[in-house]
XYZ file of C-alpha atoms in Angstrom:
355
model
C 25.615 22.332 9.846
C 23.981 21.370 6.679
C 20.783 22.304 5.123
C 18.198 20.086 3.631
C 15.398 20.871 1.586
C 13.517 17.753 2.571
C 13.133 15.667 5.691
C 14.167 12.441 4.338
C 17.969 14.058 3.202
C 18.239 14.816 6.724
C 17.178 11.189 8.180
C 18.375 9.487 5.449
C 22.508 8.797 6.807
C 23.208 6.778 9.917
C 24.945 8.340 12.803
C 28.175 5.984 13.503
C 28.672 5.477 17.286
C 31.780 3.773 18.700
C 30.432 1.019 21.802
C 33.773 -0.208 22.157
C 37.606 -0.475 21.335
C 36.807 -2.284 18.007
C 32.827 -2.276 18.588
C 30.358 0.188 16.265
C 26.819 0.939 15.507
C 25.683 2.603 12.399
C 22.353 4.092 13.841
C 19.539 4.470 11.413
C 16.726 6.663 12.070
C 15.045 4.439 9.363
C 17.177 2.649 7.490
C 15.388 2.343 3.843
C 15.429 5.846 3.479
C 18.815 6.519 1.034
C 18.185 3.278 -0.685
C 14.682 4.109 -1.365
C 15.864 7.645 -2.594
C 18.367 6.899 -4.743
C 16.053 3.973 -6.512
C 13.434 6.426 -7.172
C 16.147 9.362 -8.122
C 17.092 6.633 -10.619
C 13.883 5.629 -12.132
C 12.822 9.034 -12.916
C 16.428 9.865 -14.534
C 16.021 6.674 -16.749
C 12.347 7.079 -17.482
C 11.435 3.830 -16.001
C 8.654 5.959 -14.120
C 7.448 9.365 -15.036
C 7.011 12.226 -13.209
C 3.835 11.773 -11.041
C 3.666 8.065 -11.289
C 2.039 5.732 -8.571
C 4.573 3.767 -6.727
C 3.261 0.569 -5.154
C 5.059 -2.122 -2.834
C 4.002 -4.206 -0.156
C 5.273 -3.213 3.723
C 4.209 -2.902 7.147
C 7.506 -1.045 8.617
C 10.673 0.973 7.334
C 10.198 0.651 3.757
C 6.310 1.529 3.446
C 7.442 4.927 5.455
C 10.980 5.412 3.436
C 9.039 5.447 0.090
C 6.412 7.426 1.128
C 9.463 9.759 2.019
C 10.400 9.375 -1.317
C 7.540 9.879 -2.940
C 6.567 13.080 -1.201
C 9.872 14.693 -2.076
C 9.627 13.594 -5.735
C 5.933 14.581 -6.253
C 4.648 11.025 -7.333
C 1.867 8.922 -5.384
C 2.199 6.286 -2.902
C 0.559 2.638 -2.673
C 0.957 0.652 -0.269
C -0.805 -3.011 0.581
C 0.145 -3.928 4.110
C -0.743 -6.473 6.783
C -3.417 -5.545 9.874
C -0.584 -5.203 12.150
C 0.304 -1.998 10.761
C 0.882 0.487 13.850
C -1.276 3.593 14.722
C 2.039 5.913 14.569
C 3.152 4.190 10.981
C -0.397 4.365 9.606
C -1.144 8.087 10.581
C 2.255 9.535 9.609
C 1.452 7.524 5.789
C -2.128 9.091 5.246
C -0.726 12.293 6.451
C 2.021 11.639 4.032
C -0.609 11.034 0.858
C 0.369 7.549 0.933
C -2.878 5.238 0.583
C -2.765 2.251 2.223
C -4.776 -1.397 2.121
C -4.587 -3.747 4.556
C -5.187 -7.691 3.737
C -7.147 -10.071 6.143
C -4.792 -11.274 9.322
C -2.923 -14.590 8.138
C -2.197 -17.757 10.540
C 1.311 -17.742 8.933
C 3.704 -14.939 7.849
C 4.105 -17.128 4.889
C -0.072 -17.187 4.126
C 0.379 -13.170 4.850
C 3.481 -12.577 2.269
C 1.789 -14.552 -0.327
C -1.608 -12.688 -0.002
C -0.212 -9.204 -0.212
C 2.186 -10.595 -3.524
C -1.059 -12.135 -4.602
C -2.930 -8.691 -4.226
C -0.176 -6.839 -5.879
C -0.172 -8.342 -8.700
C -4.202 -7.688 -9.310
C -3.928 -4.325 -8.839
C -1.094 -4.689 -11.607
C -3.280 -6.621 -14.150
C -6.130 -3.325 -13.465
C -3.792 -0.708 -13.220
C -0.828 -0.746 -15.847
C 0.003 2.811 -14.758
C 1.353 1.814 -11.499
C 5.381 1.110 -10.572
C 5.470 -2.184 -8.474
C 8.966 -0.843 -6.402
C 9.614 -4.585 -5.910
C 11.604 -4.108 -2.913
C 12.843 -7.807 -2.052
C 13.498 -8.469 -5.887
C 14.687 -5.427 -7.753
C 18.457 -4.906 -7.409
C 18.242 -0.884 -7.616
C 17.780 -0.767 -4.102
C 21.401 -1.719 -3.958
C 22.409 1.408 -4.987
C 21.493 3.517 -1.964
C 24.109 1.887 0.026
C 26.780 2.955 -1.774
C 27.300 6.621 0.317
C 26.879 4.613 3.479
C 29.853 2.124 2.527
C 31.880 5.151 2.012
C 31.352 6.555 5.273
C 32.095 3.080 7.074
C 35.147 2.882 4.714
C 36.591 6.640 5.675
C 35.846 6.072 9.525
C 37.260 2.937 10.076
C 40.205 2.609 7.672
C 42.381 1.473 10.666
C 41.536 -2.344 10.548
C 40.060 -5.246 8.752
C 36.137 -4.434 8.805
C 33.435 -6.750 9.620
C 30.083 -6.109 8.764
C 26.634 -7.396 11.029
C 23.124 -6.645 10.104
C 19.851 -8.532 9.356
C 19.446 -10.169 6.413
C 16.057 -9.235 5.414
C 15.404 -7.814 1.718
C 19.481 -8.658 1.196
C 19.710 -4.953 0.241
C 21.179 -3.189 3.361
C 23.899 -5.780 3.892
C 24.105 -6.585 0.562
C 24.333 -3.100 -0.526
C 26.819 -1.938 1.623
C 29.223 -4.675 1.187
C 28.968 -4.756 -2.767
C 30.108 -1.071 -2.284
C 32.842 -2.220 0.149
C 34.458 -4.963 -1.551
C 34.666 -3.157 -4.620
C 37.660 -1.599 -2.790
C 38.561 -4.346 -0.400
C 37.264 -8.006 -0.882
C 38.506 -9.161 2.542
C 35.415 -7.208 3.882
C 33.274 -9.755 6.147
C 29.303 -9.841 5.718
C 27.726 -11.704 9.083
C 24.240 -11.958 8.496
C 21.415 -12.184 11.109
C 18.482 -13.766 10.759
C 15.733 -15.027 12.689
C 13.940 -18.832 13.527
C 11.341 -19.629 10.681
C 13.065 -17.782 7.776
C 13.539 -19.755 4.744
C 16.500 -17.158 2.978
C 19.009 -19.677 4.566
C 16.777 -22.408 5.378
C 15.512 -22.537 8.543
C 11.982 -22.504 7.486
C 11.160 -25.800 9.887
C 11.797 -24.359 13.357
C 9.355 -21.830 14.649
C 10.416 -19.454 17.398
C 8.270 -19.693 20.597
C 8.310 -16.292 20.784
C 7.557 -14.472 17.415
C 9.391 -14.724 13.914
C 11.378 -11.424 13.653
C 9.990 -10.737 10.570
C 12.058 -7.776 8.942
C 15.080 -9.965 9.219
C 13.805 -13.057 7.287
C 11.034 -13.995 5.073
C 8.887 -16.908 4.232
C 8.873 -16.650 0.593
C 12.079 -16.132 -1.956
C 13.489 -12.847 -2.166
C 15.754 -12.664 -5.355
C 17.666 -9.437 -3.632
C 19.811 -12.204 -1.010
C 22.865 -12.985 -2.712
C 23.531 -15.718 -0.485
C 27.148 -15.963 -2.043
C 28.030 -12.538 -0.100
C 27.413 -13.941 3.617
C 30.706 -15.013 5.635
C 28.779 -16.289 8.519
C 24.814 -16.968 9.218
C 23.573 -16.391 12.380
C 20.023 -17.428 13.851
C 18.811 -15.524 17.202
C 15.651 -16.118 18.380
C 12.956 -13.350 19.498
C 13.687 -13.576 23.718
C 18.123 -13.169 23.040
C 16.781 -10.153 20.528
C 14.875 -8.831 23.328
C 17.340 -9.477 25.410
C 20.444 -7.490 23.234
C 18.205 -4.646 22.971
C 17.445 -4.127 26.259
C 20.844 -4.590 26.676
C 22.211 -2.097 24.281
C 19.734 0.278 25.665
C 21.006 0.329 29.308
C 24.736 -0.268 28.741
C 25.007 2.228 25.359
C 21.868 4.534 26.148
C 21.143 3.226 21.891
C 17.763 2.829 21.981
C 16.574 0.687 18.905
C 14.734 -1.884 17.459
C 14.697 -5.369 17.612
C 16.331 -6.875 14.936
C 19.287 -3.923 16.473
C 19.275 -6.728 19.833
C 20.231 -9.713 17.154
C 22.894 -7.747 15.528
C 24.399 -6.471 19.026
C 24.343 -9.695 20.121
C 25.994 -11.144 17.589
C 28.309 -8.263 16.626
C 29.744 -7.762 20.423
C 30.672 -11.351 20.397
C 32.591 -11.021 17.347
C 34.493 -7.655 18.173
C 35.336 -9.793 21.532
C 36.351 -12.707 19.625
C 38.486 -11.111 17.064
C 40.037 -7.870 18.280
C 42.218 -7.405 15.519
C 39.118 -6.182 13.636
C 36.966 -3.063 13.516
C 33.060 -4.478 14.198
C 29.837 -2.454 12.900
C 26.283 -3.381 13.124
C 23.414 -2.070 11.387
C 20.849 -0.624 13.607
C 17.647 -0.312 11.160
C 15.603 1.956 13.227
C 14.680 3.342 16.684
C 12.799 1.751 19.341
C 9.979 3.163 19.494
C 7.411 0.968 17.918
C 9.039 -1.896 19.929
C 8.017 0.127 23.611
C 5.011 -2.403 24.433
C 6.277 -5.624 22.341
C 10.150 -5.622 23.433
C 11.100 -2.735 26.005
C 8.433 -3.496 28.228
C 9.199 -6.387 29.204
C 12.986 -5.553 30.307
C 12.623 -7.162 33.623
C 12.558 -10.889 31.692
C 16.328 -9.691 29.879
C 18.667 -12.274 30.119
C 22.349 -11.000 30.726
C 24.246 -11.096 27.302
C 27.420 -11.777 28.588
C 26.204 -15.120 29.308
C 25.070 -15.908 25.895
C 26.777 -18.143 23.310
C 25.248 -19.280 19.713
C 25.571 -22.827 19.262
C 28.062 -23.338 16.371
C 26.641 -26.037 13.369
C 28.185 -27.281 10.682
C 25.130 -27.459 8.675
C 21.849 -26.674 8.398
C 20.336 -30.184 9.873
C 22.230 -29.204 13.103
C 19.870 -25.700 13.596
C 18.981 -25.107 16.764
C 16.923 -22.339 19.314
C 18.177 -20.108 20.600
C 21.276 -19.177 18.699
C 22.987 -20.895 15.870
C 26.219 -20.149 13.911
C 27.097 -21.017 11.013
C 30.488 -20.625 8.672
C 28.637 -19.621 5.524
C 31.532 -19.146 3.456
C 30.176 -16.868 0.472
C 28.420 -19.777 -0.819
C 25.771 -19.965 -2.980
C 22.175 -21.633 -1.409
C 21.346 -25.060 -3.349
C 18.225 -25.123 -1.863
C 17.181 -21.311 -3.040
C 13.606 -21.557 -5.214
C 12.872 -19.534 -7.937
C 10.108 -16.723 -6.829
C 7.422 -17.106 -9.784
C 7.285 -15.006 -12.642
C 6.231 -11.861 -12.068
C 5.013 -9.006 -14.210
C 7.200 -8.472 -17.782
C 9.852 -6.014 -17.569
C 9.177 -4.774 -20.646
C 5.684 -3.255 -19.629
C 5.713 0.233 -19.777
C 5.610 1.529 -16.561
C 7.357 -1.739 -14.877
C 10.640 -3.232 -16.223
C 5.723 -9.326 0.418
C 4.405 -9.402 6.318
C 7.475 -7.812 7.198
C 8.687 -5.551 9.939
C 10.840 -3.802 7.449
């Protein structure tokens, strides 16, 4: 048994969990937690922040709690501008924490609600030159935390080809992981998940019925999504995520989040499909804040073993409730430029989302 000398460097590695013959979960107890450690280990060795700096970024799940984490063990302050839905449970455990915490006005749109909270960022920039905008979704240093988590996936399932399923959302996880993988073996696959309304690979123009599954996708660029490392691309709307959670729950007795359901979904399929090849998913986080919204409503499951994602050959052909998509580790035409933001070369700095 090991000993930590914080909580986070005990929460901070996944637990991997074989589901079936070729079939794995990498189970997070909140996924953002190495990542967000190893960025901040980083900025401190490099002098990019000093020792009892502010660090600011804009969350409402995984990532406002993982760099609170981080802050706490580190000694520096926390800052964090986050949406009304914020839950009792996340918001207690933060001011407990030391974090501080602002909340902007409820949006009609995630889009309206990313915007705002970038928008309110970069004021408290423009006033406060001391403070470290963490820049989740656009600074690559997050990367770097996924780099002992590859290695684990790459000692524990050396036996076969290895494909790779998890949620798109900041591009860091998946992105992360299979950097770290390929620089070893570039016939890794990278299946992304994402959900209805997310413009990362443009399916901006078709709303889910049920909710946007926000901490897989985004409504505004995030410069972290290198597109070019994605295999396949697929879409799931919110009642099939529902659906592959409860699923997971009561056939695996894995009891996770939502964006989890996606991945299961999408990641049993493909261990059926191609059992020449080890399958892991990326399970962000645990269930719990999901009880009332998701696990509640169990009874309305549908059964996933009569699901299928409607294969496209482009994006015009996009499509509720599930669409693949051959990606091919292409690059994304249609990507916008996020605005400039603050100069790197200030001195103490080089948007709603689940996660």
């Amino acid at each position: 048994m090991s000993m930590h000398t914080h909580i986070a460097d005990a929460i901070k590695a996944p637990d991997l969990i074989r589901l079936g013959a070729n079939l794995y979960v990498a189970r997070f107890e909140t996924m953002k937690v190495y990542s967000t450690l190893v960025a901040v280990e980083r900025l401190l060795a490099s002098g990019r922040i000093r020792p009892g700096a502010t660090l600011m970024d804009s969350s409402s799940g995984i990532y406002a709690y993982a760099l609170a984490l981080a802050c706490h063990k580190y000694g520096l302050h926390c800052h964090i501008v986050g949406s009304k839905t914020v839950d009792r449970t996340l918001m207690l455990q933060l001011r407990i924490l030391g974090a501080t915490i602002e909340q902007v006005e409820p949006q009609a749109t995630l889009k309206m609600d990313q915007s705002l909270r970038v928008a309110r960022i970069r004021e408290l920039l423009d006033s406060r030159p001391d403070v470290h905008w963490m820049q989740q979704y656009h600074d690559d240093i997050h990367y770097d935390g996924y780099e002992p988590v590859a290695a684990l996936l790459a000692d524990s399932l050396a036996d076969a080809a290895l494909s790779v399923v998890g949620g798109v959302g900041s591009g860091c996880s998946t992105g992360g992981l299979t950097r770290a993988l390929r620089a070893h073996d570039e016939a890794v696959e990278l299946i992304g998940v994402q959900p209805f309304g997310s413009m990362t690979f443009g399916c901006q123009h078709i709303e889910d019925p049920g909710i946007i599954i926000a901490g897989i996708g985004s409504s505004i660029p995030f410069r972290n999504v290198r597109h070019r490392l994605y295999d396949q691309i697929h879409w799931v709307s919110f009642d099939y995520g529902l659906s592959g959670s409860v699923a997971l729950l009561r056939e695996h007795a894995v009891f996770a989040g939502l964006s989890t359901g996606c991945c299961y979904l999408v990641a049993a399929r493909e261990a059926a499909r191609r059992p020449e090849r080890n399958v892991v998913f990326l399970a962000a986080d645990t269930g719990h804040r999901y009880v009332e919204g998701v696990f509640a409503h169990y009874e309305q499951a549908l059964d996933p073993r009569g699901l299928e994602p409607k294969p496209i050959a482009s994006l015009d052909e996009l499509a509720l409730p599930w669409s693949a998509m051959a990606w091919d580790r292409a690059d994304f035409a249609a990507d916008p430029a996020e605005p400039n933001e603050r100069a790197a070369s200030s001195p103490c700095d080089a948007a709603l989302v689940a996660h």
